[in-house]
mmCIF file of C-alpha atoms in Angstrom:
data_model
loop_
_atom_site.group_PDB
_atom_site.id
_atom_site.type_symbol
_atom_site.label_atom_id
_atom_site.label_comp_id
_atom_site.label_asym_id
_atom_site.label_seq_id
_atom_site.Cartn_x
_atom_site.Cartn_y
_atom_site.Cartn_z
ATOM 1 C CA MET T 11 24.872 -20.871 2.872
ATOM 2 C CA LYS T 12 24.480 -24.450 4.119
ATOM 3 C CA GLU T 13 22.092 -25.700 1.457
ATOM 4 C CA SER T 14 24.924 -26.959 -0.755
ATOM 5 C CA LYS T 15 25.780 -29.661 1.783
ATOM 6 C CA SER T 16 24.270 -31.878 4.463
ATOM 7 C CA ILE T 17 20.524 -32.333 4.745
ATOM 8 C CA TYR T 18 19.617 -29.607 2.223
ATOM 9 C CA ALA T 19 21.587 -31.036 -0.700
ATOM 10 C CA ASP T 20 19.710 -32.556 -3.605
ATOM 11 C CA PRO T 21 19.841 -36.363 -3.790
ATOM 12 C CA THR T 22 22.785 -37.771 -5.701
ATOM 13 C CA ASN T 23 20.627 -40.473 -7.292
ATOM 14 C CA PRO T 24 17.167 -38.938 -7.781
ATOM 15 C CA VAL T 25 14.237 -41.077 -8.849
ATOM 16 C CA LEU T 26 12.087 -38.230 -10.161
ATOM 17 C CA PRO T 27 12.687 -37.091 -13.775
ATOM 18 C CA LYS T 28 14.575 -33.914 -14.579
ATOM 19 C CA SER T 29 12.651 -30.673 -14.940
ATOM 20 C CA GLN T 30 11.167 -29.929 -18.346
ATOM 21 C CA PHE T 31 10.443 -26.288 -17.479
ATOM 22 C CA GLU T 32 11.412 -23.850 -20.235
ATOM 23 C CA LEU T 33 11.113 -20.195 -19.332
ATOM 24 C CA ASP T 34 9.027 -18.107 -21.727
ATOM 25 C CA ILE T 35 9.871 -14.439 -21.178
ATOM 26 C CA ASN T 36 6.541 -13.396 -22.699
ATOM 27 C CA ARG T 37 4.412 -15.454 -20.310
ATOM 28 C CA VAL T 38 6.344 -15.482 -17.039
ATOM 29 C CA ALA T 39 5.897 -13.442 -13.866
ATOM 30 C CA LEU T 40 7.900 -13.049 -10.712
ATOM 31 C CA VAL T 41 5.670 -13.553 -7.664
ATOM 32 C CA VAL T 42 7.107 -12.575 -4.289
ATOM 33 C CA VAL T 43 5.111 -13.616 -1.241
ATOM 34 C CA ASP T 44 5.236 -11.663 2.037
ATOM 35 C CA PRO T 45 8.329 -9.481 1.408
ATOM 36 C CA GLN T 46 7.566 -7.786 4.715
ATOM 37 C CA ASN T 47 9.472 -6.579 7.760
ATOM 38 C CA ASP T 48 7.984 -9.108 10.162
ATOM 39 C CA PHE T 49 9.635 -11.905 8.181
ATOM 40 C CA LEU T 50 12.825 -10.412 6.793
ATOM 41 C CA THR T 51 14.270 -7.947 9.309
ATOM 42 C CA PRO T 52 15.826 -8.603 12.722
ATOM 43 C CA GLN T 53 13.160 -6.325 14.219
ATOM 44 C CA GLY T 54 10.370 -8.499 12.817
ATOM 45 C CA VAL T 55 8.284 -10.516 15.234
ATOM 46 C CA SER T 56 9.052 -13.806 13.448
ATOM 47 C CA TRP T 57 12.826 -13.260 13.267
ATOM 48 C CA PRO T 58 13.574 -15.501 16.290
ATOM 49 C CA PHE T 59 12.095 -18.398 14.304
ATOM 50 C CA VAL T 60 13.195 -17.651 10.731
ATOM 51 C CA GLY T 61 16.230 -15.397 11.107
ATOM 52 C CA GLU T 62 18.876 -18.114 11.044
ATOM 53 C CA CYS T 63 17.554 -19.584 7.805
ATOM 54 C CA VAL T 64 17.030 -16.159 6.216
ATOM 55 C CA THR T 65 20.649 -15.291 6.986
ATOM 56 C CA GLU T 66 22.098 -18.590 5.758
ATOM 57 C CA ASN T 67 20.175 -18.458 2.487
ATOM 58 C CA ASN T 68 20.955 -14.765 1.917
ATOM 59 C CA THR T 69 17.234 -14.497 1.326
ATOM 60 C CA VAL T 70 16.893 -10.712 1.593
ATOM 61 C CA SER T 71 19.564 -9.988 -1.008
ATOM 62 C CA ASN T 72 18.412 -12.820 -3.246
ATOM 63 C CA ILE T 73 14.871 -11.469 -3.368
ATOM 64 C CA GLU T 74 16.253 -8.054 -4.285
ATOM 65 C CA SER T 75 18.300 -9.661 -7.080
ATOM 66 C CA LEU T 76 15.122 -11.227 -8.430
ATOM 67 C CA PHE T 77 13.281 -7.905 -8.343
ATOM 68 C CA LYS T 78 16.150 -6.246 -10.229
ATOM 69 C CA ALA T 79 16.347 -8.989 -12.842
ATOM 70 C CA ALA T 80 12.584 -9.038 -13.347
ATOM 71 C CA LYS T 81 12.435 -5.282 -13.849
ATOM 72 C CA ARG T 82 15.354 -5.405 -16.291
ATOM 73 C CA SER T 83 13.570 -8.097 -18.252
ATOM 74 C CA GLU T 84 10.290 -6.154 -18.099
ATOM 75 C CA ILE T 85 8.278 -9.191 -17.034
ATOM 76 C CA THR T 86 5.192 -9.012 -14.857
ATOM 77 C CA VAL T 87 5.983 -8.661 -11.153
ATOM 78 C CA ALA T 88 3.457 -9.365 -8.427
ATOM 79 C CA VAL T 89 3.506 -9.295 -4.641
ATOM 80 C CA SER T 90 1.139 -11.379 -2.535
ATOM 81 C CA PRO T 91 1.151 -9.725 0.910
ATOM 82 C CA HIS T 92 -0.178 -10.865 4.264
ATOM 83 C CA PHE T 93 -2.160 -8.337 6.326
ATOM 84 C CA TYR T 94 -4.287 -8.735 9.428
ATOM 85 C CA TYR T 95 -6.883 -6.168 10.452
ATOM 86 C CA PRO T 96 -8.646 -5.887 13.839
ATOM 87 C CA VAL T 97 -11.649 -7.846 12.575
ATOM 88 C CA ASP T 98 -9.375 -10.781 11.707
ATOM 89 C CA HIS T 99 -8.533 -11.169 15.390
ATOM 90 C CA GLN T 100 -12.182 -11.991 16.020
ATOM 91 C CA TRP T 101 -12.062 -15.305 14.137
ATOM 92 C CA ASP T 102 -13.682 -18.196 16.010
ATOM 93 C CA PHE T 103 -10.953 -20.721 15.255
ATOM 94 C CA GLY T 104 -7.505 -21.182 13.741
ATOM 95 C CA GLY T 105 -4.557 -23.510 13.552
ATOM 96 C CA PRO T 106 -1.595 -23.380 15.955
ATOM 97 C CA LEU T 107 0.459 -21.029 13.792
ATOM 98 C CA GLU T 108 -2.505 -18.769 13.131
ATOM 99 C CA HIS T 109 -2.854 -18.335 16.881
ATOM 100 C CA VAL T 110 0.854 -17.539 17.179
ATOM 101 C CA MET T 111 0.709 -14.940 14.402
ATOM 102 C CA HIS T 112 -2.254 -13.219 16.000
ATOM 103 C CA ASP T 113 -0.694 -13.377 19.475
ATOM 104 C CA ILE T 114 2.582 -11.748 18.390
ATOM 105 C CA GLY T 115 0.864 -9.124 16.232
ATOM 106 C CA MET T 116 2.298 -10.316 12.938
ATOM 107 C CA PHE T 117 1.381 -8.303 9.809
ATOM 108 C CA GLU T 118 -0.950 -6.069 11.793
ATOM 109 C CA ARG T 119 -2.651 -3.091 10.180
ATOM 110 C CA LYS T 120 -5.169 -0.753 11.767
ATOM 111 C CA SER T 121 -7.683 -0.929 8.938
ATOM 112 C CA PRO T 122 -8.062 -2.093 5.333
ATOM 113 C CA LEU T 123 -8.990 1.509 4.470
ATOM 114 C CA SER T 124 -6.153 3.277 6.272
ATOM 115 C CA LEU T 125 -2.356 3.326 6.135
ATOM 116 C CA GLU T 126 -2.083 4.902 9.579
ATOM 117 C CA GLY T 127 0.951 3.409 11.302
ATOM 118 C CA PHE T 128 1.808 1.252 8.308
ATOM 119 C CA GLU T 129 5.063 2.933 7.277
ATOM 120 C CA GLY T 130 7.958 1.034 8.834
ATOM 121 C CA SER T 131 5.689 -1.419 10.647
ATOM 122 C CA GLY T 132 6.070 -5.181 10.609
ATOM 123 C CA ALA T 133 3.431 -5.362 7.884
ATOM 124 C CA ASP T 134 5.283 -2.890 5.657
ATOM 125 C CA PHE T 135 7.536 -3.947 2.790
ATOM 126 C CA LEU T 136 11.291 -3.823 3.251
ATOM 127 C CA GLU T 137 12.668 -0.417 2.347
ATOM 128 C CA ILE T 138 15.095 -1.893 -0.183
ATOM 129 C CA TYR T 139 12.182 -3.500 -2.041
ATOM 130 C CA LYS T 140 9.964 -0.433 -2.236
ATOM 131 C CA PRO T 141 11.502 1.010 -5.438
ATOM 132 C CA TYR T 142 10.481 -2.204 -7.209
ATOM 133 C CA ILE T 143 7.110 -2.725 -5.510
ATOM 134 C CA LEU T 144 5.891 0.877 -5.534
ATOM 135 C CA ASP T 145 6.885 1.764 -9.095
ATOM 136 C CA GLY T 146 3.306 1.816 -10.344
ATOM 137 C CA LYS T 147 3.825 -1.319 -12.414
ATOM 138 C CA THR T 148 4.045 -4.088 -9.831
ATOM 139 C CA ILE T 149 0.822 -5.899 -8.971
ATOM 140 C CA ILE T 150 0.105 -5.733 -5.248
ATOM 141 C CA ALA T 151 -2.517 -8.408 -4.771
ATOM 142 C CA SER T 152 -5.147 -8.200 -2.094
ATOM 143 C CA PRO T 153 -3.914 -9.847 1.118
ATOM 144 C CA HIS T 154 -3.985 -13.585 1.599
ATOM 145 C CA LYS T 155 -5.249 -14.459 5.047
ATOM 146 C CA VAL T 156 -3.827 -17.824 6.015
ATOM 147 C CA TYR T 157 -1.174 -19.331 3.714
ATOM 148 C CA GLY T 158 -2.367 -19.692 0.131
ATOM 149 C CA PRO T 159 -3.659 -17.306 -2.543
ATOM 150 C CA GLU T 160 -7.147 -18.817 -2.586
ATOM 151 C CA SER T 161 -8.368 -15.867 -0.509
ATOM 152 C CA ASN T 162 -6.818 -13.119 -2.656
ATOM 153 C CA ASP T 163 -6.859 -11.971 -6.287
ATOM 154 C CA LEU T 164 -3.358 -13.059 -7.300
ATOM 155 C CA ALA T 165 -4.444 -15.659 -9.876
ATOM 156 C CA LEU T 166 -6.933 -13.238 -11.441
ATOM 157 C CA GLN T 167 -4.288 -10.517 -11.708
ATOM 158 C CA LEU T 168 -1.831 -12.910 -13.347
ATOM 159 C CA ARG T 169 -4.423 -14.193 -15.796
ATOM 160 C CA LYS T 170 -5.301 -10.626 -16.778
ATOM 161 C CA LYS T 171 -1.634 -10.118 -17.738
ATOM 162 C CA GLY T 172 -1.485 -13.293 -19.828
ATOM 163 C CA VAL T 173 0.820 -15.032 -17.359
ATOM 164 C CA THR T 174 1.081 -18.822 -17.427
ATOM 165 C CA GLN T 175 4.462 -19.284 -15.732
ATOM 166 C CA VAL T 176 5.517 -18.137 -12.262
ATOM 167 C CA LEU T 177 8.913 -17.645 -10.643
ATOM 168 C CA LEU T 178 8.015 -18.011 -6.962
ATOM 169 C CA ALA T 179 9.955 -16.524 -4.053
ATOM 170 C CA GLY T 180 9.395 -14.995 -0.627
ATOM 171 C CA MET T 181 8.333 -16.243 2.776
ATOM 172 C CA ALA T 182 7.930 -18.669 4.384
ATOM 173 C CA ALA T 183 9.045 -21.740 2.463
ATOM 174 C CA ASN T 184 6.948 -24.436 4.140
ATOM 175 C CA LEU T 185 3.922 -22.220 4.692
ATOM 176 C CA CYS T 186 2.903 -19.461 2.274
ATOM 177 C CA ILE T 187 5.361 -20.426 -0.479
ATOM 178 C CA GLU T 188 4.347 -24.066 -0.500
ATOM 179 C CA SER T 189 0.673 -23.095 -0.293
ATOM 180 C CA HIS T 190 1.040 -20.639 -3.178
ATOM 181 C CA LEU T 191 2.900 -23.284 -5.152
ATOM 182 C CA ARG T 192 0.176 -25.871 -4.649
ATOM 183 C CA GLU T 193 -2.679 -23.528 -5.560
ATOM 184 C CA LEU T 194 -0.939 -22.020 -8.586
ATOM 185 C CA VAL T 195 -0.181 -25.509 -9.888
ATOM 186 C CA GLU T 196 -3.832 -26.469 -9.372
ATOM 187 C CA GLN T 197 -4.798 -23.311 -11.288
ATOM 188 C CA GLY T 198 -2.765 -24.475 -14.283
ATOM 189 C CA PHE T 199 0.366 -22.333 -13.929
ATOM 190 C CA GLU T 200 3.890 -23.652 -14.437
ATOM 191 C CA VAL T 201 5.841 -22.766 -11.306
ATOM 192 C CA ALA T 202 9.574 -22.559 -10.673
ATOM 193 C CA VAL T 203 10.476 -22.052 -7.013
ATOM 194 C CA VAL T 204 13.613 -20.048 -6.265
ATOM 195 C CA ARG T 205 15.049 -22.128 -3.465
ATOM 196 C CA ASP T 206 17.436 -19.604 -1.871
ATOM 197 C CA ALA T 207 15.049 -16.649 -2.189
ATOM 198 C CA THR T 208 12.975 -18.143 0.584
ATOM 199 C CA ALA T 209 13.528 -19.430 4.109
ATOM 200 C CA ALA T 210 11.537 -21.044 6.893
ATOM 201 C CA PRO T 211 11.230 -21.416 10.650
ATOM 202 C CA ARG T 212 13.310 -23.860 12.620
ATOM 203 C CA VAL T 213 11.531 -24.825 15.802
ATOM 204 C CA PRO T 214 11.332 -27.902 18.044
ATOM 205 C CA GLU T 215 8.451 -29.116 15.894
ATOM 206 C CA GLY T 216 10.751 -29.355 12.886
ATOM 207 C CA ASP T 217 12.879 -27.700 10.197
ATOM 208 C CA GLY T 218 10.433 -25.940 7.917
ATOM 209 C CA TYR T 219 13.002 -25.321 5.192
ATOM 210 C CA LEU T 220 13.860 -29.015 4.879
ATOM 211 C CA ALA T 221 10.177 -29.918 4.788
ATOM 212 C CA ALA T 222 9.586 -27.371 2.036
ATOM 213 C CA LEU T 223 12.525 -28.480 -0.112
ATOM 214 C CA ILE T 224 11.280 -32.052 -0.093
ATOM 215 C CA ASN T 225 7.839 -31.003 -1.291
ATOM 216 C CA PHE T 226 9.254 -28.505 -3.807
ATOM 217 C CA ARG T 227 11.131 -31.383 -5.456
ATOM 218 C CA PHE T 228 7.881 -33.315 -5.815
ATOM 219 C CA ILE T 229 5.541 -30.487 -6.847
ATOM 220 C CA ALA T 230 7.371 -27.585 -8.527
ATOM 221 C CA HIS T 231 8.001 -27.656 -12.256
ATOM 222 C CA ALA T 232 11.515 -26.391 -11.543
ATOM 223 C CA LEU T 233 13.642 -25.681 -8.480
ATOM 224 C CA TRP T 234 16.269 -23.039 -9.221
ATOM 225 C CA THR T 235 18.732 -20.908 -7.304
ATOM 226 C CA THR T 236 18.642 -17.134 -7.549
ATOM 227 C CA ASP T 237 21.682 -17.145 -9.819
ATOM 228 C CA GLU T 238 20.083 -19.674 -12.140
ATOM 229 C CA THR T 239 16.890 -17.629 -12.274
ATOM 230 C CA VAL T 240 18.676 -14.357 -12.969
ATOM 231 C CA ASN T 241 20.744 -16.014 -15.701
ATOM 232 C CA GLN T 242 17.657 -17.554 -17.268
ATOM 233 C CA LEU T 243 15.924 -14.176 -17.386
ATOM 234 C CA ALA T 244 19.009 -12.503 -18.859
ATOM 235 C CA SER T 245 19.383 -15.177 -21.546
ATOM 236 C CA LYS T 246 15.753 -14.788 -22.631
ATOM 237 C CA THR T 247 15.648 -10.993 -22.615
ATOM 238 C CA LYS T 248 15.938 -9.370 -26.016
#
């Protein structure tokens, strides 16, 4: 993983104060955004853009480690997925990336009322995550439609479980993760981003992972590695 050196390293002389985030095992939830094939497998339609960063960060395995640790600690676990149905392709306008996602068929499902063709598709969850997601205990929020959770029921679901702190992971760092971070902070949650359980596209327009890290340092209440997060959960579990 390259984050420990070069442009991804934390500043040696930071100006911002140290994190004051203290994990409360009784109020925290793990939220994983878009743990889906189109982002995290070589067969996914976005892999040409995100695959290098996913591989360097060991993102797939790190997300699984978070799922395991969260289930061991018996904290709330929620997934905020991204699905597009045929009617969504009839939108009158969208940003550049929205157009790309629609053009390449990202997160496509045939219908909100049918799972026909869903199994193993780009919109489906990774097979290694399904034991944690489909255990009957994990919250699967309604789909967000652009980047943030404003269009789904994630915040409501977390509130109904008494959650006030979020451990945030998933894809993609500078898009849905940053958007979820911003909205959850605005909604009054404390949010710790797990920096190596995410990744981002690298394209001629810029390095999305670097852009995200910079904003995470400014906005998140804590910025932890997977190992730090797992250790924190273990230390707080009775």
